[in-house]
Amino acid sequence: MRYLNIGNGRILVNIDEFGRLTDLYFPYVGMENQSAGKPIRYYFFDGKNRYEDTKWKVTVNYMQDVNIAEIRADINETISLVFYDFTDLHDPLYYRIIKILNKGNEEIKGKLIFLIDLDLYSSSFGDTAFFDPQTSSIIHYKSKRYVGAKLFGIMKELSEYTIGKDEVYYDVQDGRLSMKPIDNGNVQFAMAVDLDLLPKGTDKAYFVLAFERKLSDLRKLLSRISPTSVETTFTSNYMFWQNWIRRAKKIDDKKVEKLYKISLLVIKNHMDVNGSIIASSDYSFVGLYGDSYNYCWPRDSAISAHALDISGYGDIAMKHYQFISEVVTEEGFLYHKYNPDKTLASSWHPWIFRGKQIYPIQEDETALQVWAIANHYQIYKDIDELIDIFRNFLRPAIRFLMRYVEDGLPKPSFDLWEERYGIHIYTVSTVYGALVSASELVRDIGDEVLASDMLDVAEYMKEEALRRMVHNGRFIRRIDENGNKDLVIDASMYSPYFFGMVDVRDPIMINTIRAIENSIKVSGGIARYENDMYKRVKSQPNPWIITTLWLAEYYLDLGQREKALEYINWVMSRALPSGLLPEQVDPENFTSTSVVPLVWSHAEFIIAVDKLISR
């Protein structure tokens, strides 16, 4: 399981429950997992016995709520380890400081071995690894991807190494590496450092991974590495993240504050330097479905950018809005999802429906980006910074939203759950919220006619929604592809209140929330909709984090703080000990049934907490 992540916008690293590196993303955050999800294994030898990583007693956490992993491991009754994992603030470098403690009364001549099996470009075909005497490291490369691994101690160079294929695993077992200097194909390599542990004494080692596109650039990075440089980088890294997290709002409840800070780190780590924000870095789905959550969904990323905005990180959110302004279509809409390099990502939305050409889109994704940018402006009033984004994205997107209307409601598109075609209440609400919220920015930029038209379209849309999308005093989730009312209870029906289409105390909204709680409240949390089968493991559907937080947000805006806290506390109880939030959980044992983390879960937690402290 992915247990913790660290990154710097150029690389992202996932760490599992055993403290092992499982995912190594470079050169884009979420694109090209250079380990293909295979963990880097490690072994400790005390001269008599071999202790492998999965047998250790391990805890994995963020160090003092900053972007540094603190991993503690008891190997046996005598030997303990502490790892401090972090990335460089600028360069594509990952560091691990390793402290080894001998609690016994006898001296130990130990050895620590790392077993590494990379698949560059997420493929095992055609790799090469070799020992580089110039940098005392092992360099693994293919085409324009170079990874350098360096293991050393204080006043100690790399003790042993070997490079090969499957035989490397067996070479590791006796603790003596064969020193083979090169191999190609589906290669693996192992490297070792000797440890001198006096009674009640300690020793220290360092492990570094460097990533580049050229051999010469990689060697330059590796040549800088020394015990002093790693320790200095650790100190500057710690100070930077302490100052970075101080920008966040203050929260009296320490447990809430801790998860709030970790949520900010999760969003930041899943953001590329070019502004892409991926939905999740969890690579485990690839082996099951041949695809993953490693994409930038405009919906998820808009909500994540909004979470950054309301937390005081508007400058970072602006990078995402710039990314979006560079991928929007000429027609003004956004496609299903994008790769972090700004190319079109995989999709299952068809381009034809019942013999008619359609847009393969979820219109709410375009609307949410407009809504998020509009809310950013309402907070920061940085009109100069938004001029290019207005010209390149906002204006064409607004015109699309206004044009893509039929009989007062948005034309059919796919829903936020990416399963159904029709006119969805969530889509209607997000389009309404986008047009109303953005009208202020449009007017301030100088287009009063467009701003007025936006409000007129939004008002007519609201009237039609109240006329056509209400049943028995509550909202419906959609008008289906046949023009019929879809009466299935869906958590997304909370949206008319959230995006300002109706008041939080409107009787229709109250009835809608009551229907949600009566029909899809499962084990204290909220499922997506009735009889949801996605990743279902038990007789009941799985409760989700985001849907549960939607109700928390509703009750906070309604003024019912204690009711909201029930849902917030339920969510906090679903977090891993490291603080990562899943997408959804088993309704009986509450273990994750999908990806960990889901960035949207963390973004929604920030939104709920912002309402909590604002009230």
C-alpha angles and dihedrals in degrees: 000000000000103000107171139000136206131183149145105218093269098061133020123197127194122204124200131217090274092055093253125141107246107166127035112186119193146184090007128029103254098005123098110010101211092199094044087224096300113136123239103242127213137192135193122212121193096187093269109040140035119225117193125204100252091058094057124098102242138182121190122196144144110266109247091331094297128119095272124102117227111198120184121191133180107204094183137327090293109036127059131174134201120195124194110196124189143142130239114265092236116004127066093259130131120197135194121189110200122201117188122196126197107202093178133091097242130077115251127204098203138176132207118205128191119202112200128187111179127181107197114214083014089284130107094210119111103356124152129200126185140168109252111208091190092067100018088237141109114251120203116191149166126174106313098350120092125174122185123197122198127182122180145137137222104300088350130108126204105303102201140350142174136191128202142098129280091335090071090075091057092043089059095055097079094042095242117106121209098225095231102170105206146011139161140211118040092003133180131182139195131203133188140198125197120234129205110203118183119198108290085359138128139219132190136217137177133218121192134181120196125191129200144145097234133045094230092053092047092052090052090055094046093047089062093058119107136134089265094050092049093049092046091049090050091055095047090044092053093048092047095052093044089056092042094055092046088073089069121097118270118252125192096208105078095201092052091044092053094054090042091057093045089050090056090050092049092054092046093049092051092053120094121218087251092060102259114140114198123210095234139344092213104126097186094100093063093076091049104041107011090244140065147197091266093119139097108250108192089220098053093039094049090055090046092050089049089053089054090048096054091045094058099262098112093139090061093046089054090063088060094049088052089053090052092049089059097053102042115118124245088253090059102249134111124234125234097276144335139220115244089251089064095255124129112273132215118289143177097205110115125230092217130050124186090345094308126111112244139173109263092224147116102227092204089070092063091042093050093055090052089047093049094049090047091052090047089057092048089056102040106022088210096154094159091057092050100052096095093041089050092051097042101038119358101056097045090043092051091049090050092051090050094045097044092073133113125186091350097306132087114273115255119286135150122293129248090259088057093231111095138049121220144072107315128198089225090055092047091049095048093047090049091048092047095051096045096043095045095047090082093056092044091051093046091051087055108259100118094161093057091045091053092047090051092057092047092052091046093050093050089048090053092050092051092047092053090047100044107022102054126092127179091348097309137087122264122222097235152337101246130227090273094052094255127132113257104217098185111127109246128180090225087073086084088077102088089069097041095053093044101251092125134014118265089241096048107130090232090055093046090051091048094053090046090053091050093052094044095048111031107023103123124184091334096312133084125254122213096249143327114305094359108182101187109124088341114170105170139036091275125058118259119264114236130216097227095048091049090051091050089065091045088055091048094052092046090054089045089055096245099128098168092052090050092049090057089063095040091051090048089055093047090053089056094058119104115250086258090058101252116141122216128218096243139347141218107268092226109037096018095226117145116271096186141021125341120234110023106192091207089060090056093045091051090049090055091050091050093047091048088057090045095056093038090059 
